[in-house]
Short mmCIF file of C-alpha atoms and ligand atoms in Angstrom, two decimals:
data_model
loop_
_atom_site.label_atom_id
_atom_site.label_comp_id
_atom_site.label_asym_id
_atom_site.label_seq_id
_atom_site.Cartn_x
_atom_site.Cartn_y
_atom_site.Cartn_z
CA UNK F 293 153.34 140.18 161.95
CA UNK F 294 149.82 139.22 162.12
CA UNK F 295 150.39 136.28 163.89
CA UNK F 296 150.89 137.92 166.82
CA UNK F 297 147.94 140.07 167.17
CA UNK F 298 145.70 136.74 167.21
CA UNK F 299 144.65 134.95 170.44
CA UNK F 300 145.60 131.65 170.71
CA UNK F 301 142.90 130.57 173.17
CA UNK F 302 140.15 132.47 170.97
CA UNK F 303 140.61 130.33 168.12
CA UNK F 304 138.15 128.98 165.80
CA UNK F 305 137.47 125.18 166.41
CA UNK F 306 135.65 124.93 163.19
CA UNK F 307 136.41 126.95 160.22
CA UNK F 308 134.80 126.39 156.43
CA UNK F 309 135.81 127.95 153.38
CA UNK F 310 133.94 128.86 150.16
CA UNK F 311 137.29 128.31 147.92
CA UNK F 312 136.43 130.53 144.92
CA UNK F 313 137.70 132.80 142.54
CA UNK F 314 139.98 130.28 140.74
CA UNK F 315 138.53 131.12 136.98
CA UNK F 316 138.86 134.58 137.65
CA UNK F 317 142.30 134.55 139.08
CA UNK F 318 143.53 132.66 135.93
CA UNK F 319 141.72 134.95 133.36
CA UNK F 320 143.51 137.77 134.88
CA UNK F 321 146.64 135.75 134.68
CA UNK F 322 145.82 135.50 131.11
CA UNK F 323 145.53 131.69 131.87
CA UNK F 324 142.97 129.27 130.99
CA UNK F 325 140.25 128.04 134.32
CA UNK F 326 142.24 124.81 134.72
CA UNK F 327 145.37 126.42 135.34
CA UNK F 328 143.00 128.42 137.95
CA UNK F 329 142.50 125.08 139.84
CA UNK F 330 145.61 123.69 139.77
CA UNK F 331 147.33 126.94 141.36
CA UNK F 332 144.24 126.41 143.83
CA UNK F 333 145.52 123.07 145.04
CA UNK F 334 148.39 125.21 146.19
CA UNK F 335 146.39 126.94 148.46
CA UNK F 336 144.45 124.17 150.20
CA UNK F 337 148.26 122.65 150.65
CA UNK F 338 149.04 125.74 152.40
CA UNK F 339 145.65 126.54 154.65
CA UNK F 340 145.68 122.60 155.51
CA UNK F 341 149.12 123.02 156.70
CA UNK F 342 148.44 126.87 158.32
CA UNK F 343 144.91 125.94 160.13
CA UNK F 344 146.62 122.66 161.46
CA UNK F 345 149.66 125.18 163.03
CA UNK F 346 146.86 127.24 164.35
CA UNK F 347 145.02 124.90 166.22
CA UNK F 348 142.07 124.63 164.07
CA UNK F 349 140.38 121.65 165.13
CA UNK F 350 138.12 121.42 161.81
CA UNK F 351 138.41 122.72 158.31
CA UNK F 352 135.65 122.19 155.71
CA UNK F 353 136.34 123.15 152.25
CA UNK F 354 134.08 123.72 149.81
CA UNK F 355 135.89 122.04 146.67
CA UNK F 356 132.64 121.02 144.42
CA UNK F 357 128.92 121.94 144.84
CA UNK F 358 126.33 119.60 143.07
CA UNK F 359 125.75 122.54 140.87
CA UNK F 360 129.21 122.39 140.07
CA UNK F 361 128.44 119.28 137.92
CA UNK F 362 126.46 121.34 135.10
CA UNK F 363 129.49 123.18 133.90
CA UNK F 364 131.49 121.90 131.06
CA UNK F 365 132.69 118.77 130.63
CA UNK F 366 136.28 119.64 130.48
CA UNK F 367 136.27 121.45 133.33
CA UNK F 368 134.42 118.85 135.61
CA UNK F 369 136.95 116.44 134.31
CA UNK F 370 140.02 118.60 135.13
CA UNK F 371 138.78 118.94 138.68
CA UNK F 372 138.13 115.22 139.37
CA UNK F 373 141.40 114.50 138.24
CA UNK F 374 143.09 117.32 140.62
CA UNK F 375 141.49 115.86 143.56
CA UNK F 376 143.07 112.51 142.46
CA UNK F 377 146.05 114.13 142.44
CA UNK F 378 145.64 116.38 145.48
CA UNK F 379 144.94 112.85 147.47
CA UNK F 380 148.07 110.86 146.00
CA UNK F 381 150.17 113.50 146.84
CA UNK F 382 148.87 114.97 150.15
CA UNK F 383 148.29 111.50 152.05
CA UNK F 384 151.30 110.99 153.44
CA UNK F 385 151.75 114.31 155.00
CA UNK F 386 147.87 114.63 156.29
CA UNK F 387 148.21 111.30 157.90
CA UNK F 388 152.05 112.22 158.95
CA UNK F 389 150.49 114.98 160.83
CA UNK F 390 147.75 113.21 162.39
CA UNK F 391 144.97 114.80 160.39
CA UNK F 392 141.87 112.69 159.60
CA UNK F 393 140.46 113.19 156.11
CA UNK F 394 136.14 112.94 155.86
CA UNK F 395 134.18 113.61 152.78
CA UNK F 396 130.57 114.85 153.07
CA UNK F 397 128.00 114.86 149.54
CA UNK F 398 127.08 113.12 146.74
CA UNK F 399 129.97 111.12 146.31
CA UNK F 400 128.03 108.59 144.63
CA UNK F 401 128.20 110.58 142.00
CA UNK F 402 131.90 110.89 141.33
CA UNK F 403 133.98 109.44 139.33
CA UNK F 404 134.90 105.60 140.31
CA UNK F 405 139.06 106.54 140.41
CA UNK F 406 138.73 109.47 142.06
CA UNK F 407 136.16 107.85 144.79
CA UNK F 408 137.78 104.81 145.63
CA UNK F 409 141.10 106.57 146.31
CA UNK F 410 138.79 109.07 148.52
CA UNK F 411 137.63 105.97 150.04
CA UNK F 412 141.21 104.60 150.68
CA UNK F 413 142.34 108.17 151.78
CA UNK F 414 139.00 107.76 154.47
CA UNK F 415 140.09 105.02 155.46
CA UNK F 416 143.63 105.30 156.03
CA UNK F 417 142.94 108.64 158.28
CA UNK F 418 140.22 107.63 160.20
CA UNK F 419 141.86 107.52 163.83
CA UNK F 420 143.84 110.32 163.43
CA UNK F 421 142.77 112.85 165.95
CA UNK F 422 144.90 116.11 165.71
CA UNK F 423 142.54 118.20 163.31
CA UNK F 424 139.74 117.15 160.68
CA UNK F 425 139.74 118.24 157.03
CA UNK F 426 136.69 118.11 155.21
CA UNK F 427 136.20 117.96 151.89
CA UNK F 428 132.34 118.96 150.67
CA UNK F 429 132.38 117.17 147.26
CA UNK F 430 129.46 117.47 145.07
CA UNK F 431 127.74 119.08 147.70
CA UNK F 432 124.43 121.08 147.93
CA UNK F 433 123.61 121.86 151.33
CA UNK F 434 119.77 122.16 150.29
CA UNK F 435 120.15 118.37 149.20
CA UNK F 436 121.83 117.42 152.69
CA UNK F 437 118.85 118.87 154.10
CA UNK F 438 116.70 116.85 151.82
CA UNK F 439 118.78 113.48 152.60
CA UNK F 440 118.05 113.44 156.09
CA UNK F 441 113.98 114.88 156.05
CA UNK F 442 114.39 111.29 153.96
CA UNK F 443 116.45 109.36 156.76
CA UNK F 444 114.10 110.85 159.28
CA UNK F 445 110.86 109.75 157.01
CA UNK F 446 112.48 105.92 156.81
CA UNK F 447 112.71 105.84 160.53
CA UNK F 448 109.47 107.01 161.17
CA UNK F 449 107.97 104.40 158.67
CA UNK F 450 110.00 101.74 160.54
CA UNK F 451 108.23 102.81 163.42
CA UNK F 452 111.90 103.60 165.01
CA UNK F 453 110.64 107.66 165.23
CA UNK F 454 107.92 109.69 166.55
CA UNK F 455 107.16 112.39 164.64
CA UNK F 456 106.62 114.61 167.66
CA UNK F 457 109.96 113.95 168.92
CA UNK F 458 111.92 115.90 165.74
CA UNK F 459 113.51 118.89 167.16
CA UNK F 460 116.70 120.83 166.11
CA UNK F 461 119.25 118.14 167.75
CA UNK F 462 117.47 114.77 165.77
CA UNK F 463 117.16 117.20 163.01
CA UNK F 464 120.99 117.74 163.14
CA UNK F 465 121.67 114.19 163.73
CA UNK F 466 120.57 113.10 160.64
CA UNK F 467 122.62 115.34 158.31
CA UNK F 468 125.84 114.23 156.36
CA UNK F 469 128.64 114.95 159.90
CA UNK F 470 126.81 114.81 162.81
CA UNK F 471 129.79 114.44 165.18
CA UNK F 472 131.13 117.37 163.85
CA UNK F 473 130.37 120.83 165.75
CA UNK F 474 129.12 123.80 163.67
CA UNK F 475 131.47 125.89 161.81
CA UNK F 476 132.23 129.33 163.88
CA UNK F 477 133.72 130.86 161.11
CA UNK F 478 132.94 130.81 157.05
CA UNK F 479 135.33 132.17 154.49
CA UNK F 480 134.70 133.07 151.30
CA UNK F 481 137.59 134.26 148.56
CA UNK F 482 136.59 135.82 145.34
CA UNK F 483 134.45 138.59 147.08
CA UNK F 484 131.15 137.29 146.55
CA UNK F 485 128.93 138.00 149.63
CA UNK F 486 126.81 134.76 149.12
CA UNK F 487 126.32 130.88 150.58
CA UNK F 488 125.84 129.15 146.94
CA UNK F 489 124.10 126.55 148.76
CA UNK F 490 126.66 125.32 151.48
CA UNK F 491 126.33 124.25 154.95
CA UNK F 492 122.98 125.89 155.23
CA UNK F 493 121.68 124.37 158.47
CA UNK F 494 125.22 124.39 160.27
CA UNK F 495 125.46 128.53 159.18
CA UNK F 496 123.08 129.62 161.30
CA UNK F 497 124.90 131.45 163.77
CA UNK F 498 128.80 131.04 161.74
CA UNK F 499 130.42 134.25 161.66
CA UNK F 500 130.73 135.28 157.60
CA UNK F 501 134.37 136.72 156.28
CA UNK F 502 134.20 137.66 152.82
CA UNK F 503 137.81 138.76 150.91
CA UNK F 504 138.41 139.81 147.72
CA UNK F 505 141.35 137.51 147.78
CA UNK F 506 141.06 134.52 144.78
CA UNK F 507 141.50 131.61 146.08
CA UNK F 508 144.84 130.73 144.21
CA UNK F 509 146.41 134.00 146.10
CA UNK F 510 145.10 132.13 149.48
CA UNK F 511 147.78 131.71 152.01
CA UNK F 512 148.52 131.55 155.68
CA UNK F 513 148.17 135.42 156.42
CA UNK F 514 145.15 135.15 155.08
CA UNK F 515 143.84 133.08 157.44
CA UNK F 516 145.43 135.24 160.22
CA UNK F 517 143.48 137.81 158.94
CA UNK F 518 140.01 136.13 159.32
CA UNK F 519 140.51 134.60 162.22
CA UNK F 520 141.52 138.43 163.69
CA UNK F 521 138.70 139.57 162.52
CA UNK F 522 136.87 136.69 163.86
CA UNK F 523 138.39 137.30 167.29
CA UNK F 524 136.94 141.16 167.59
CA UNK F 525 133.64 140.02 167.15
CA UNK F 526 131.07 139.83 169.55
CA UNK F 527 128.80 136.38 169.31
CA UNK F 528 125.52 137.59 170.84
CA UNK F 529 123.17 134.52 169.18
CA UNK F 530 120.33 136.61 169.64
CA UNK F 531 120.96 137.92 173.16
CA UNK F 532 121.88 141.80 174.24
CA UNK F 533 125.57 142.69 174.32
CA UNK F 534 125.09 143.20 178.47
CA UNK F 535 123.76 139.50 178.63
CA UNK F 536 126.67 138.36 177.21
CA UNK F 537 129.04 139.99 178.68
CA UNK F 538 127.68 139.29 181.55
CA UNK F 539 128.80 135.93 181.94
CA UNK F 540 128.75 134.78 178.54
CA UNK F 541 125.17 133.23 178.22
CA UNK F 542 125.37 133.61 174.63
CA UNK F 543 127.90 131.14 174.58
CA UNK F 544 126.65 127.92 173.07
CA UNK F 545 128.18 124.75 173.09
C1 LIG Q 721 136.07 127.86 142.65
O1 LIG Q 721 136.51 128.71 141.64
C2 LIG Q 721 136.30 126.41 142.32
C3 LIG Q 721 135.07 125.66 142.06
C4 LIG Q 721 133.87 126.16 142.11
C5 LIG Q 721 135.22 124.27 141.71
P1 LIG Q 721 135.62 129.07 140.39
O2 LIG Q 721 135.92 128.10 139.30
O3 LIG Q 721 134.20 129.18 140.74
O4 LIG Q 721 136.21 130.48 140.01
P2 LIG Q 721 135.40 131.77 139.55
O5 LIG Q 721 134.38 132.06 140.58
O6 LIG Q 721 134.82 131.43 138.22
O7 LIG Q 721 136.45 132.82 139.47
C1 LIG Q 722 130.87 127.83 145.17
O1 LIG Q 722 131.45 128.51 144.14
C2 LIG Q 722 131.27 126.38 145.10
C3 LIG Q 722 132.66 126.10 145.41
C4 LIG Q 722 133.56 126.97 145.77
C5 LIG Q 722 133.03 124.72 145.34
P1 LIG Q 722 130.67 128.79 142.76
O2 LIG Q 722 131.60 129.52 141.89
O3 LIG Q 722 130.14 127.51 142.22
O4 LIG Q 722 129.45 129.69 143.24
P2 LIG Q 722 128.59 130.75 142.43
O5 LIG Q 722 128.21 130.10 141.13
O6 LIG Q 722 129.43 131.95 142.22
O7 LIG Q 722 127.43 131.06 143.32
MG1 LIG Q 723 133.06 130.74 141.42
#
């Protein structure tokens, strides 16, 4: 029903999700915050499949944050071995459908199965052009910052930079995606109205859409839903509303 209220030329190119609200979703269910995950994978089967029908051109989903690695072992364990599983059986369809996987974070730091069949899953993708999914795996935006003040800092001790020529765009160069445009809208399930430490250069002018649906209960009218509510707002990126209506100067490209 939704589904017709949306505008198909207004669409989102780049959406991003916050995927929470799997441990709660389970306690409620009486379950235990594995079960929580698993019934997540669910969902990112379903909003792969629903953004790609949409026309999104990129998804990023948040699936593990670097702070994610402190909590217990079990549980860290259980979700490396999902993703293994998500990747064996998703492949075929993603690449089926033309969709080119990427990975962005510490991925380093995962765990040697689960990375190399990342890696393969990369690889296998990588000249697929119909829509982008993006997983950010042990991912801290703050340390993607970090990571390229470091690249930046190598370059200029190579004598490859000048210091006076950092800006916003080499700035932006040197993080984890580059090619990738900004996200225009960010999701989060669960209800929480915060970042925890994603995409926090890209954000800057994303539209936020907070629901208090858990992530497990995530489907395609869901993501009707945000991307209507997406579609009635007004993107003024610091302008007045009269500026931009007036021949959309707030629109940035
Ligand atoms: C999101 O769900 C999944 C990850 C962070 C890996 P949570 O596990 O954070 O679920 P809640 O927030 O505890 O309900
Ligand atoms: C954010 O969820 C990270 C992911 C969804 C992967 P968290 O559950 O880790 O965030 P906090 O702890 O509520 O801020
Ligand atoms: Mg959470």
């Amino acid at each position: 029903m939704h589904e017709r209220r949306i505008r198909a030329e207004a669409i989102p190119e780049h959406v991003a999700i916050i995927m929470d609200g799997n441990g709660r979703w389970a306690e409620r269910q009486g379950l235990d915050r594995i079960q929580g995950h698993r019934a997540g994978i669910e969902s990112v089967r379903a909003v792969v499949r629903a953004a790609h029908e949409l026309g999104v051109r990129v998804l990023t989903l948040y699936a593990f944050s670097t702070e994610n690695w402190s909590r217990p072992k079990g549980e860290v364990d259980a979700l490396m071995g999902l993703l293994e599983h998500y990747l064996e059986a998703e492949i075929e369809e993603l690449d089926r459908n033309g969709i080119r996987l990427r990975a962005m974070g510490r991925l380093e730091r995962l765990p040697d199965a689960a990375r190399a069949k990342l890696e393969s899953a990369i690889e296998r993708t990588r000249d697929n052009t119909e829509m982008t999914v993006l997983f950010a795996l042990s991912y801290g935006g703050r340390t993607e910052i970090a990571d390229a003040a470091r690249k930046l800092a190598r370059d200029v001790e190579q004598g490859k930079l000048d210091p006076d020529s950092i800006d916003e765009k080499t700035f932006a160069a040197a993080l984890y995606e580059p090619e990738l445009p900004d996200p225009d809208l960010l999701i989060r399930t669960g209800g929480e109205a915060r970042v925890s430490n994603f995409l926090l250069w890209q954000i800057a002018y994303t539209e936020l859409h907070v629901t208090e649906v858990m992530w497990p209960e995530f489907r395609k009218s869901h993501l009707v839903d945000a991307i209507y509510a997406f579609q009635q707002r007004e993107r003024r990126y610091g302008l007045t509303s009269e500026q931009v209506r007036e021949g959309g100067a707030g629109k940035r490209s």
